[in-house]
Coordinates of N, CA and C in Angstrom, one line a residue:
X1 N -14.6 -23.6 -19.0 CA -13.7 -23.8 -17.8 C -14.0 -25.2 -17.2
X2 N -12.8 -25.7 -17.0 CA -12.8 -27.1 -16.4 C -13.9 -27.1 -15.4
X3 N -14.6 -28.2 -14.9 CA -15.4 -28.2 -13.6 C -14.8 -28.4 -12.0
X4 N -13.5 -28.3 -12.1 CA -13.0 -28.1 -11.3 C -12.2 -27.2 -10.7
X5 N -12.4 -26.2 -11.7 CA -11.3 -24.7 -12.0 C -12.4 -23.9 -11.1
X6 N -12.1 -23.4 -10.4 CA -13.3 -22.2 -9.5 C -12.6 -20.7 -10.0
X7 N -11.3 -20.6 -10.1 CA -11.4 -19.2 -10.3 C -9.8 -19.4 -11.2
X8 N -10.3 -18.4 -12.9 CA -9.3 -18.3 -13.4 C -9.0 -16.9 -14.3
X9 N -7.8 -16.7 -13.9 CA -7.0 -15.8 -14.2 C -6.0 -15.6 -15.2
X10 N -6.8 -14.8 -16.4 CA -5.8 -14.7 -17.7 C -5.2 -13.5 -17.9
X11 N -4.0 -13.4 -18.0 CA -3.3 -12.4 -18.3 C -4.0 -10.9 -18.0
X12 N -4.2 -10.9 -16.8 CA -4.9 -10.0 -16.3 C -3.6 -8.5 -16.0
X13 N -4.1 -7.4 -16.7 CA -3.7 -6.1 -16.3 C -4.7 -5.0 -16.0
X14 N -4.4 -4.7 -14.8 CA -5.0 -3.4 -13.9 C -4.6 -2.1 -14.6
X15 N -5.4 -0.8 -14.8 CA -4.6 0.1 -14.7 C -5.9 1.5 -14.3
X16 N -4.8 2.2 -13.8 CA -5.8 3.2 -12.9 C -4.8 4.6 -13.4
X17 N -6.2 5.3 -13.5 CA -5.6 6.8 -14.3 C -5.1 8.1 -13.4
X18 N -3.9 8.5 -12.8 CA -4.0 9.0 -11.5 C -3.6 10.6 -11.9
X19 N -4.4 11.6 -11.6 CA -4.0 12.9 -11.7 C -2.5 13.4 -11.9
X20 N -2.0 14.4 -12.2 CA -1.0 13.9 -12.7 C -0.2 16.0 -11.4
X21 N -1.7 16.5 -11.3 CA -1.5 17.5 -10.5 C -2.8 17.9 -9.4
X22 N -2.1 18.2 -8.5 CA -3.0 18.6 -7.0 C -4.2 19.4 -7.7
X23 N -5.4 19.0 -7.5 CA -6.9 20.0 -7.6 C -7.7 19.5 -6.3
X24 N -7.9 20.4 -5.7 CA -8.3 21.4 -4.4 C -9.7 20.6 -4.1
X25 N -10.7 20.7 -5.0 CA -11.9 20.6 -5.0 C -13.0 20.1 -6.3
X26 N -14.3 20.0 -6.0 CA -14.6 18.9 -7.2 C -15.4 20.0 -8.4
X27 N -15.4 21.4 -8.2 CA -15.4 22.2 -9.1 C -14.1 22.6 -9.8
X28 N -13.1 22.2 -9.4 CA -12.1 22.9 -9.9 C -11.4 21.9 -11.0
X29 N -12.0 20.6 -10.7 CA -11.2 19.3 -11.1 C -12.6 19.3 -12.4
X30 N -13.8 19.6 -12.3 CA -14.9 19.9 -13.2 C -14.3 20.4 -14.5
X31 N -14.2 21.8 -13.6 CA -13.4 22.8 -14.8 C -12.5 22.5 -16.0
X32 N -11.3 21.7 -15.0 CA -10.4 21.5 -15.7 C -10.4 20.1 -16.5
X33 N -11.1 19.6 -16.1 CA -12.1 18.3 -17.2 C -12.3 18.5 -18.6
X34 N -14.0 19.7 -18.1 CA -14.0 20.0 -19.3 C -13.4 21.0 -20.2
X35 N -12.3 21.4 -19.9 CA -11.0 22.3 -20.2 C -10.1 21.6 -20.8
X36 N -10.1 20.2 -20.7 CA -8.9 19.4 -21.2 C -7.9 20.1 -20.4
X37 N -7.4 20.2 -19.6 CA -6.5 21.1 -18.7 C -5.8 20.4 -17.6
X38 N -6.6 18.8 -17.5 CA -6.4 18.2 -16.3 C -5.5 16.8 -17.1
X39 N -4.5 16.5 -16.9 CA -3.6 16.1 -17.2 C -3.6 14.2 -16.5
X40 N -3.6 13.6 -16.8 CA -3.7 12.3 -16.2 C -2.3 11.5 -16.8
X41 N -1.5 10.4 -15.4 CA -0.4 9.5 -15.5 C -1.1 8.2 -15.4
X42 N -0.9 7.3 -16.2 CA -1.6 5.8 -16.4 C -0.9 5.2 -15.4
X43 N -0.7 4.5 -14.5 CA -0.3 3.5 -13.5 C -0.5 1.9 -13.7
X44 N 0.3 1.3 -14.3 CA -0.4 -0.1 -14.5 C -0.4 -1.1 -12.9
X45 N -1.3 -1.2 -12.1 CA -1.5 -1.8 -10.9 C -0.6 -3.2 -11.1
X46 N -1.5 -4.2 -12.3 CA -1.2 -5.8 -12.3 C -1.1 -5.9 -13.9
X47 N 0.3 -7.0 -13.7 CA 0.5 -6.8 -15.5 C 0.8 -8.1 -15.6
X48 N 0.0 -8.6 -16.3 CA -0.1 -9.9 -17.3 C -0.4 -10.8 -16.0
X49 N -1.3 -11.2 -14.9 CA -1.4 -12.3 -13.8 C -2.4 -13.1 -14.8
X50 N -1.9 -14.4 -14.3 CA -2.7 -15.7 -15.1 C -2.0 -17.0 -14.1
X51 N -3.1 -17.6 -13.4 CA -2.9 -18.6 -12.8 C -5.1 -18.8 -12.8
X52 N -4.6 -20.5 -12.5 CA -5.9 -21.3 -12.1 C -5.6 -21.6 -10.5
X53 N -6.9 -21.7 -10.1 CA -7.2 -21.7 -8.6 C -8.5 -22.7 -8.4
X54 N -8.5 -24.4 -8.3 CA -9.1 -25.2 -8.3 C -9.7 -25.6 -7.3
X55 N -10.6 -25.9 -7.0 CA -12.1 -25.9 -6.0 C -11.0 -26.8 -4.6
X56 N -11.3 -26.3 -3.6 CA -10.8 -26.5 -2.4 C -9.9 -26.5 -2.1
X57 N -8.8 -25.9 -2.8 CA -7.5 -25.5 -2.8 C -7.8 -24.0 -1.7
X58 N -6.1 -23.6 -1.4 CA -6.3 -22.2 -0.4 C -4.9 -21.7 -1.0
X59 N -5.0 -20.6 -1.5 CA -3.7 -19.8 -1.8 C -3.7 -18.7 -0.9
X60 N -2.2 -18.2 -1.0 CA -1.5 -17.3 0.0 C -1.5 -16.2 -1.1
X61 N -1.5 -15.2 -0.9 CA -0.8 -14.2 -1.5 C 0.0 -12.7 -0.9
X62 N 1.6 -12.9 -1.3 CA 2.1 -12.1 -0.4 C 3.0 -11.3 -1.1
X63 N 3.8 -10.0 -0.9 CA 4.0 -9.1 -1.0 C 4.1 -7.4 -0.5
X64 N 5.3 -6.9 -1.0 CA 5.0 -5.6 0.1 C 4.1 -5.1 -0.1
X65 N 3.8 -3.7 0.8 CA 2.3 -2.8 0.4 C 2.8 -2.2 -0.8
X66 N 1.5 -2.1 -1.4 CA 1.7 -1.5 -3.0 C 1.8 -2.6 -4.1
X67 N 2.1 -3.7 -3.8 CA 2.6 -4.8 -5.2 C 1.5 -5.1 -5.9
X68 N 0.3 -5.1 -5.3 CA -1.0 -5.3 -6.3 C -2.0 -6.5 -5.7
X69 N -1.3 -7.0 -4.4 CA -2.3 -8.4 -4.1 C -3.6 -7.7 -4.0
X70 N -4.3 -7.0 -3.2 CA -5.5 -6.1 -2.5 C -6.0 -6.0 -3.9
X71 N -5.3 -5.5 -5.0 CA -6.5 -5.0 -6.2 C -6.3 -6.2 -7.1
X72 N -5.7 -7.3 -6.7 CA -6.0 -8.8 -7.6 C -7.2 -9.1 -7.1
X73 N -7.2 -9.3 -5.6 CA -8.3 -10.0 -4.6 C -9.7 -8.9 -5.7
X74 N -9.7 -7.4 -5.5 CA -10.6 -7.3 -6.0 C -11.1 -6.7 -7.4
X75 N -10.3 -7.7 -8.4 CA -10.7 -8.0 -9.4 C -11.3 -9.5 -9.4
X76 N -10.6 -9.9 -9.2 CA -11.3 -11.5 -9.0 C -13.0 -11.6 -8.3
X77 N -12.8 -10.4 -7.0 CA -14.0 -10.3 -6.6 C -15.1 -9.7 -7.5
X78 N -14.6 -8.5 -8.5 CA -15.6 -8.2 -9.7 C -15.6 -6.6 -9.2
X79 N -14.9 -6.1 -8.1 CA -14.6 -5.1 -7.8 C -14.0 -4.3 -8.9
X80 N -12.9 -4.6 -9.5 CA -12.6 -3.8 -10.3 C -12.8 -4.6 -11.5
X81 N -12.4 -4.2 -12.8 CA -12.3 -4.5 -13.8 C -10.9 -4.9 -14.4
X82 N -10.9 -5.7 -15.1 CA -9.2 -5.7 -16.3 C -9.1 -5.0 -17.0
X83 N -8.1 -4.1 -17.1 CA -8.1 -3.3 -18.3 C -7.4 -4.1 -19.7
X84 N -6.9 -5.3 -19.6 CA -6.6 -6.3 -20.7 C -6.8 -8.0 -19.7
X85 N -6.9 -9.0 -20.5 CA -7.3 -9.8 -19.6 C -8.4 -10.3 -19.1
X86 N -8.9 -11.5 -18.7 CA -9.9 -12.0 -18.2 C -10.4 -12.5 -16.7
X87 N -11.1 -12.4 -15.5 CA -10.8 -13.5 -15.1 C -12.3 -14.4 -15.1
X88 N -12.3 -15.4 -14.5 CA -13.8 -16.1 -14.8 C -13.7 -16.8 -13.3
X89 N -15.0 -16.7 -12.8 CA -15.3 -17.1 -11.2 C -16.5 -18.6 -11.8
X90 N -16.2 -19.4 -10.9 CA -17.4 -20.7 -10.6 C -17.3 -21.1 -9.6
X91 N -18.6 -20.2 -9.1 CA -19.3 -20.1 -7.6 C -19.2 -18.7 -7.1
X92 N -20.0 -19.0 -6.1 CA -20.2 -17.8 -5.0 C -18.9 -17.4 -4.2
X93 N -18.6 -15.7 -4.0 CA -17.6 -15.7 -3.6 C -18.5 -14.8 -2.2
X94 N -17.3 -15.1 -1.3 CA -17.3 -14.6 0.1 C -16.5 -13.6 0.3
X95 N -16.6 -12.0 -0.1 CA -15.1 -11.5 0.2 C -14.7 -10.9 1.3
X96 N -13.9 -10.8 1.9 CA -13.7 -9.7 3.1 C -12.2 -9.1 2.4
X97 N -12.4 -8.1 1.9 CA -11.6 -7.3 1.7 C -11.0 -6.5 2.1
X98 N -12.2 -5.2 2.7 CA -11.8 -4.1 3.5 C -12.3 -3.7 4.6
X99 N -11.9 -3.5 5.8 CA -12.9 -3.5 6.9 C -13.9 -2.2 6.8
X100 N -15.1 -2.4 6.8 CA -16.2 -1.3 7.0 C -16.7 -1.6 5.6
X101 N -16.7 -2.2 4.7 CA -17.2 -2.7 3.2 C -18.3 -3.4 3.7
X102 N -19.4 -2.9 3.2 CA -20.6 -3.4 3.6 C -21.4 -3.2 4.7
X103 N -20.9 -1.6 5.2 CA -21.4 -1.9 6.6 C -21.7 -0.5 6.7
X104 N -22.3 0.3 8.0 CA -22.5 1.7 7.9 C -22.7 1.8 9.5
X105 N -21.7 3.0 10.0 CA -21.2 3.2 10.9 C -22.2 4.1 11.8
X106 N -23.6 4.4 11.2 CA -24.0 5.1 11.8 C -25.1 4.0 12.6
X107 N -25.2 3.4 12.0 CA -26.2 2.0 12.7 C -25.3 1.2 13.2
X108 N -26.2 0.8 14.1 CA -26.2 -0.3 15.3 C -25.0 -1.6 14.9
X109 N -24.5 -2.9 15.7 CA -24.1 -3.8 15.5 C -25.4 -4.9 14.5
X110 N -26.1 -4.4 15.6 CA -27.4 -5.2 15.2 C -28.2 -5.1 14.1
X111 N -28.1 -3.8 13.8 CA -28.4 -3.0 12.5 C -27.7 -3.8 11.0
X112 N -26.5 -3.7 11.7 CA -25.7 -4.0 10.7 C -25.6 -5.7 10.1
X113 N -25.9 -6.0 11.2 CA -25.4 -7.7 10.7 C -26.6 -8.0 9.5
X114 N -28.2 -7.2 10.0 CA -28.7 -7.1 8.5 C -28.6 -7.1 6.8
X115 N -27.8 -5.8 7.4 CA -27.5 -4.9 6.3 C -26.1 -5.5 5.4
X116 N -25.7 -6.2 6.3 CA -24.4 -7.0 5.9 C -24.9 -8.3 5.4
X117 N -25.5 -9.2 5.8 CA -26.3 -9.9 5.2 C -26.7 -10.3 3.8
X118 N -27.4 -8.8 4.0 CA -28.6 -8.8 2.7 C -26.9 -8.3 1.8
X119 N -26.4 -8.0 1.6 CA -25.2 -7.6 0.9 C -24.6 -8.5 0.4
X120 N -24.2 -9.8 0.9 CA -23.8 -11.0 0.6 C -24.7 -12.1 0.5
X121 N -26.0 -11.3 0.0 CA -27.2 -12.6 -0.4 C -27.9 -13.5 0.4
X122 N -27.9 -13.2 1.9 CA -28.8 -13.9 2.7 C -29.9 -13.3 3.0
X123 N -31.4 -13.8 3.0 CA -32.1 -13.1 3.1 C -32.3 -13.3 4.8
X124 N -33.6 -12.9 5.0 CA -34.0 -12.5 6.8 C -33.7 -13.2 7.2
X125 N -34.5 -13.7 6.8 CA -35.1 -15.3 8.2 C -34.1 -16.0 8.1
X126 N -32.8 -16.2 7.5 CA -32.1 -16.9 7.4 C -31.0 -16.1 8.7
X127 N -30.6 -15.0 8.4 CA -29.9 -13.8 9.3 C -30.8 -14.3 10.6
X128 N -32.2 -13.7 10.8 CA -33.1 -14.0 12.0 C -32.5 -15.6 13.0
X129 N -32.6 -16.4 12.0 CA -31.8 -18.2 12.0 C -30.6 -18.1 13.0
X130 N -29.9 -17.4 12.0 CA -28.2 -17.1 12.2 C -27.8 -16.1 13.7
X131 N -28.6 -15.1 13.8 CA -28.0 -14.0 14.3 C -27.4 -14.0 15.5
X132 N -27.9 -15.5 16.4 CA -27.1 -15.4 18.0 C -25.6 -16.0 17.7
X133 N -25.9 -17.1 16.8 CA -24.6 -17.5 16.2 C -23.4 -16.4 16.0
X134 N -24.1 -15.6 14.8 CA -23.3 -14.7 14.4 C -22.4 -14.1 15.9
X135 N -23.4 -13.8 16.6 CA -22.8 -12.5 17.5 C -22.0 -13.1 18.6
X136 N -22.3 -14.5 18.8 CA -21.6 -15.0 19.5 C -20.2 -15.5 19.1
X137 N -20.1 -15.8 18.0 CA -19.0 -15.5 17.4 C -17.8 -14.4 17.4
X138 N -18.7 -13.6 17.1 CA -18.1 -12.6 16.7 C -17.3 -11.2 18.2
X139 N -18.4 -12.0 19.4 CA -18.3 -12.0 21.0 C -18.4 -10.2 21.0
X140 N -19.7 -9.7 20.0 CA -19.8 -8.3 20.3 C -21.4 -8.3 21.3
X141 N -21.9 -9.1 22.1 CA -23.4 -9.2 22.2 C -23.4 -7.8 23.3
X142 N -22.3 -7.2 24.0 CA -22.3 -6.6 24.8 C -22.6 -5.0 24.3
X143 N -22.4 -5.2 23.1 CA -22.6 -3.9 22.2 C -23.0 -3.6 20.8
X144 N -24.7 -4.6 21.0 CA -25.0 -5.1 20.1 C -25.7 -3.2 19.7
X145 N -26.1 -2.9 20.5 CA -26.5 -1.6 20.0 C -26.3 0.0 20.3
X146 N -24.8 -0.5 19.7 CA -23.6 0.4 20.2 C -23.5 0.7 18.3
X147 N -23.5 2.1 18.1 CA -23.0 2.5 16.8 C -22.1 1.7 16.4
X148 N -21.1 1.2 14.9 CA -20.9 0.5 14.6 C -19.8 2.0 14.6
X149 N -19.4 3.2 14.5 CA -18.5 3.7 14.3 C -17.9 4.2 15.6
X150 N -18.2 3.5 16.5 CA -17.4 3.5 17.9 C -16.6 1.8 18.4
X151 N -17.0 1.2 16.9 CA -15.8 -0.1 17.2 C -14.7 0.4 17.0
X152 N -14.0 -0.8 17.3 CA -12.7 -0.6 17.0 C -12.3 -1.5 16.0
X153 N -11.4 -1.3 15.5 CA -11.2 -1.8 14.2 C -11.3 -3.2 14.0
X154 N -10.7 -4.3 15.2 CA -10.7 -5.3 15.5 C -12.3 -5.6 15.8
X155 N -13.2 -5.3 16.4 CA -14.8 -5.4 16.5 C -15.0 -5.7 15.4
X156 N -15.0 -4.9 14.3 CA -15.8 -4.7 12.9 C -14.9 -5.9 12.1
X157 N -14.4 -6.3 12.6 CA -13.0 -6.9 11.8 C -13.7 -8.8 11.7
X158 N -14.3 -8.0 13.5 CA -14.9 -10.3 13.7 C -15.9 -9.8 13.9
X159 N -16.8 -8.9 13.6 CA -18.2 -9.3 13.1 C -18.6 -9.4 11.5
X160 N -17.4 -8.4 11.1 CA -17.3 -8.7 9.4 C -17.1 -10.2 9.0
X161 N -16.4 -10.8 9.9 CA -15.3 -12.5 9.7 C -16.7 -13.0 9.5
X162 N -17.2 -13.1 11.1 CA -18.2 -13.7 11.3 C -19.7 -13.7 10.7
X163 N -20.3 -13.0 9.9 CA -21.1 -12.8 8.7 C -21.4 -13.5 7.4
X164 N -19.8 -13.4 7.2 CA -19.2 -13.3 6.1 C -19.1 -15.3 6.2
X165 N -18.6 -15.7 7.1 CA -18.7 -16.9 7.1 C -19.4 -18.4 8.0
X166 N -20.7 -17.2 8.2 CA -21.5 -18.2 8.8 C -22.4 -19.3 8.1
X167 N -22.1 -19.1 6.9 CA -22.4 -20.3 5.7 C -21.0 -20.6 5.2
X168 N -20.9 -21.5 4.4 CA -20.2 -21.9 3.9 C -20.0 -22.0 2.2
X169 N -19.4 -20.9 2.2 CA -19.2 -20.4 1.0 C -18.6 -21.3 -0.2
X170 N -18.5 -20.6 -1.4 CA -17.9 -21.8 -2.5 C -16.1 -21.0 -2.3
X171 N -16.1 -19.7 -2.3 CA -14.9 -18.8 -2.2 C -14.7 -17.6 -1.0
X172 N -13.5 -18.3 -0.7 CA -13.8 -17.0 0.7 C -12.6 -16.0 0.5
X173 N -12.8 -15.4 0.3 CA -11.6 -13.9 0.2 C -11.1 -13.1 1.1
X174 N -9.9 -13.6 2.2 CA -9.6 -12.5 3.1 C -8.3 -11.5 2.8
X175 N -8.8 -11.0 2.7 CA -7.8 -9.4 3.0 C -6.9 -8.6 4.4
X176 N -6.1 -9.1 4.7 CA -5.8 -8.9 6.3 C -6.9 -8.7 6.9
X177 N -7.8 -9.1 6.8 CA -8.5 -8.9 8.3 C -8.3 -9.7 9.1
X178 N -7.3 -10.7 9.4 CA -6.9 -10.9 10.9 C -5.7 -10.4 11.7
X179 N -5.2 -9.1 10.7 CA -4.3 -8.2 11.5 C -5.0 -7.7 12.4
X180 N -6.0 -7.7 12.7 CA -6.6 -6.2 13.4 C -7.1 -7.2 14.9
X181 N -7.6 -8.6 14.7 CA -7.6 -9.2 15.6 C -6.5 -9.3 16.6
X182 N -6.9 -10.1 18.2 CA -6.1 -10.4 18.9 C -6.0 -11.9 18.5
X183 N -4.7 -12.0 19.3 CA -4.5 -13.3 18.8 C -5.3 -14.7 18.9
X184 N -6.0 -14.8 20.6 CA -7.0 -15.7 20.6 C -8.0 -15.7 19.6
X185 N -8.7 -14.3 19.1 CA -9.7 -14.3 17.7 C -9.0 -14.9 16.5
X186 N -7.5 -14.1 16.1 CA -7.0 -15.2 14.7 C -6.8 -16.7 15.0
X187 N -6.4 -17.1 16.4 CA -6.9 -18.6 16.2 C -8.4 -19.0 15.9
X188 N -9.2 -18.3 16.6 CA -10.8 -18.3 16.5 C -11.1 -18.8 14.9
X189 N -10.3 -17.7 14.1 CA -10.4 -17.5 12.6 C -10.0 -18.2 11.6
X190 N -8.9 -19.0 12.3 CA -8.2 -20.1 11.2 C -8.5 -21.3 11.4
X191 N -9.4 -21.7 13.0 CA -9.8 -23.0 13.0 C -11.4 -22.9 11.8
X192 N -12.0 -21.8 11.8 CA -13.3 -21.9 11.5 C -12.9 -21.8 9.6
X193 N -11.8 -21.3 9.4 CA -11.1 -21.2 8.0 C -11.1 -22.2 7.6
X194 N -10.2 -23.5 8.9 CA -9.5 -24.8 8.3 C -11.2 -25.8 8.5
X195 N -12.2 -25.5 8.7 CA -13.2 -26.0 9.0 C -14.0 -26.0 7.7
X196 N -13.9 -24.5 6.7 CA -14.5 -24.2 5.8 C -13.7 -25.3 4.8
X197 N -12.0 -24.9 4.8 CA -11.7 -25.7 3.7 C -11.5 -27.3 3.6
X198 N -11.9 -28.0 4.6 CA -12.2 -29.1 5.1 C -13.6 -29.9 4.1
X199 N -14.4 -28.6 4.1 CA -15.6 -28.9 3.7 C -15.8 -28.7 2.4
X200 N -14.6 -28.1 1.4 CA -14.6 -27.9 0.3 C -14.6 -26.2 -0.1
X201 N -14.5 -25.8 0.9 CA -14.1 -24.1 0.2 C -13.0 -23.8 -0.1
X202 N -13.2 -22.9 -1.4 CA -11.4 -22.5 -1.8 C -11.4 -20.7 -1.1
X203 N -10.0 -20.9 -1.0 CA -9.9 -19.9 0.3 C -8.6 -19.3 -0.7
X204 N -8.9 -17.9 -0.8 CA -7.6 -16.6 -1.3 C -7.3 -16.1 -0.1
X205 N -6.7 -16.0 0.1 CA -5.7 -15.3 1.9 C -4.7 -13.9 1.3
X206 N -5.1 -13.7 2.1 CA -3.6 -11.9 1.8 C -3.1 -11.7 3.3
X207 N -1.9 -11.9 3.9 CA -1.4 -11.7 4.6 C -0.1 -11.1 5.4
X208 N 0.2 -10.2 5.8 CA 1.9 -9.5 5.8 C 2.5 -10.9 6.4
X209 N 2.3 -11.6 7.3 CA 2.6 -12.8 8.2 C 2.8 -14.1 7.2
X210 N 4.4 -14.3 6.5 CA 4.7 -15.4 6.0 C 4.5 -17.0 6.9
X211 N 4.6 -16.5 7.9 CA 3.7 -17.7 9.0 C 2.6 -18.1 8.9
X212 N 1.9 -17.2 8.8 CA 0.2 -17.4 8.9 C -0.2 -17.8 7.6
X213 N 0.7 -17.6 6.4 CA -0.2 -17.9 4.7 C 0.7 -19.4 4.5
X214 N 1.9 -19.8 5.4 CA 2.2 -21.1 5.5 C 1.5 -22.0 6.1
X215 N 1.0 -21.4 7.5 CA -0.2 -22.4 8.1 C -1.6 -22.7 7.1
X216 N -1.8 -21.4 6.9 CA -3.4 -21.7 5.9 C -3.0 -22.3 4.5
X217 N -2.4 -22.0 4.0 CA -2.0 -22.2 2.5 C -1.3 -22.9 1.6
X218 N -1.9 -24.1 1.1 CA -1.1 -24.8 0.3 C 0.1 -24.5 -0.8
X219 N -0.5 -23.5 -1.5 CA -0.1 -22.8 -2.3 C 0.2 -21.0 -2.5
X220 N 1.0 -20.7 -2.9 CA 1.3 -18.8 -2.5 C 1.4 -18.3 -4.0
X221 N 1.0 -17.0 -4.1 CA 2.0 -16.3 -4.9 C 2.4 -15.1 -4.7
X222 N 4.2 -14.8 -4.5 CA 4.6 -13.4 -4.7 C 4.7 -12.3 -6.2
X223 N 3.6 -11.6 -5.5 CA 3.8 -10.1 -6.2 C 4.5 -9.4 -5.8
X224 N 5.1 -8.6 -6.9 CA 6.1 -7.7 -6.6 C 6.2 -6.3 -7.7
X225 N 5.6 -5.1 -7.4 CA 5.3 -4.0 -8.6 C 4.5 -4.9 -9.7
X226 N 3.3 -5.4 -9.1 CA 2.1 -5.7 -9.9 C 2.5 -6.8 -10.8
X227 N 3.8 -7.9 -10.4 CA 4.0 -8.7 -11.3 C 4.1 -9.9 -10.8
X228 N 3.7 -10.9 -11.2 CA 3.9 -12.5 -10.6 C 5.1 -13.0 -10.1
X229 N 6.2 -12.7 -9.3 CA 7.8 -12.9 -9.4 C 7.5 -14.4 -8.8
X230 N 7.0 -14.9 -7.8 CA 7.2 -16.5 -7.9 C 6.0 -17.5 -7.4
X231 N 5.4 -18.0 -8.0 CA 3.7 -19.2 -7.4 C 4.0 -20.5 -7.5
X232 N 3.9 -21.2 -6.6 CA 4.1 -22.8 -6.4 C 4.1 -22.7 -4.7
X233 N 4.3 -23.7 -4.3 CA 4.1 -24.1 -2.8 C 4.0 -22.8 -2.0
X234 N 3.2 -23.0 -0.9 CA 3.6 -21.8 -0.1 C 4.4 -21.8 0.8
X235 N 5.4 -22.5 1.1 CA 6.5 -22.5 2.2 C 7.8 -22.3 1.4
X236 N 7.8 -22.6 -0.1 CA 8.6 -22.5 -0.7 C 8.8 -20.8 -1.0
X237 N 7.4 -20.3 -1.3 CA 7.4 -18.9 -1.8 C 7.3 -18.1 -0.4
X238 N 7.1 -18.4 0.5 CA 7.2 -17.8 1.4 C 8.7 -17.3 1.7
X239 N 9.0 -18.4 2.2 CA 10.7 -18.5 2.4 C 11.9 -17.5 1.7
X240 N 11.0 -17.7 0.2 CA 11.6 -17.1 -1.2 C 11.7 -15.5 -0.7
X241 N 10.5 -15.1 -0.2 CA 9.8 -14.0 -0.1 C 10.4 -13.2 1.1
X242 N 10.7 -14.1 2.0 CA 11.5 -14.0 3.4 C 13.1 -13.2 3.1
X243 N 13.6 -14.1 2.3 CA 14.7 -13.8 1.7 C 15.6 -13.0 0.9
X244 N 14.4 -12.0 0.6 CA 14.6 -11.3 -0.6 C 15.1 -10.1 -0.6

């Protein structure tokens, strides 16, 4: 791979095997396993995606719910697999994909920014370093040791952001998480975004807001039923996308 290529994507197809009939429970789904009795429909998620994504570049990716952006993000991330296809990563990736990924609701704020941490490869003393930063950031200090399953979605949303990018990553991967923000935090989120890719991070974005992936994003691509329908500029595909 070129030394400038950070993330590439060949003819990548997803496919996920989905019951094909209602079972109740996980003895009954057992049974009919080893019964051969349990029937499965093949679903192809993403079919044939292939594009390069070059070091400090930021792409958009947009489409309705269901088109396959969410399970590109996490194949690229190494979350899932291709079931034909390749893709190849050079560098560290950052992902925020899903809110509550990497985190456990029964522990603390404080608990967690640990445990979140060590999950994306920082060790202590480095978190120890980090952690007023973090929280201040993230402006939860008032409930630092408040169960993490009494946030609100928006909480976990900017202490997830703020974790996740208190270094500066080689690849940062967001996944709506700045729907769940108010809007003072998604400015919060895009200056510290346009600060990362300033400094050389390549940034994957998934956003419902054709606004918001034209502000961040050089470049877009629309999915549409798991298929590439149009990648080049993002104001161009946006617009495209608007219009359709």
């Amino acid at each position: 791979m070129e030394n400038d290529i950070k993330i590439r994507v060949n003819d990548v197809y997803v496919r996920f095997n989905m019951a094909s009939e209602r079972v109740d429970n996980i003895k009954e789904y057992v049974i009919k396993v080893l019964k051969r009795q349990l029937l499965f429909q093949e679903f192809i998620a993403l079919k044939g995606i292939s594009f390069d994504v070059r070091a400090g570049e930021s792409w958009g990716f947009i489409g309705s719910n269901g088109s396959g952006k969410s399970t590109l993000l996490k194949t690229i991330s190494g979350i899932l697999k291709p079931y034909k296809g390749s893709v190849t990563v050079n560098g560290s990736i950052s992902p925020l994909i899903e809110l509550g990924a990497g985190f456990d609701g029964n522990m603390t704020a404080r608990e967690n920014v640990f445990l979140n941490g060590c999950v994306l490869g920082y060790s202590e003393s480095f978190i120890r370093e980090k952690f007023d930063e973090i929280i201040d950031f993230a402006e939860v200090r008032d409930f630092l040791d408040v169960p993490l399953k009494n946030f609100s979605s928006g909480m976990a949303a900017r202490l997830g952001f703020s974790i996740a990018t208190t270094v500066k990553p080689d690849i940062l991967i967001c996944d709506e998480v700045l729907a769940v923000g108010d809007f003072k935090f998604q400015e919060k989120c895009e200056k510290r975004m346009n600060e990362l890719l300033s400094g050389g991070t390549t940034l994957l974005f998934v956003s419902h807001s054709a606004e918001q992936v034209k502000r961040m994003c050089k470049k877009a691509i629309w999915i549409d039923h798991g298929e590439m329908r149009m990648i080049g500029d993002a104001s161009e595909v946006c617009e495209a996308y608007k219009n359709s």
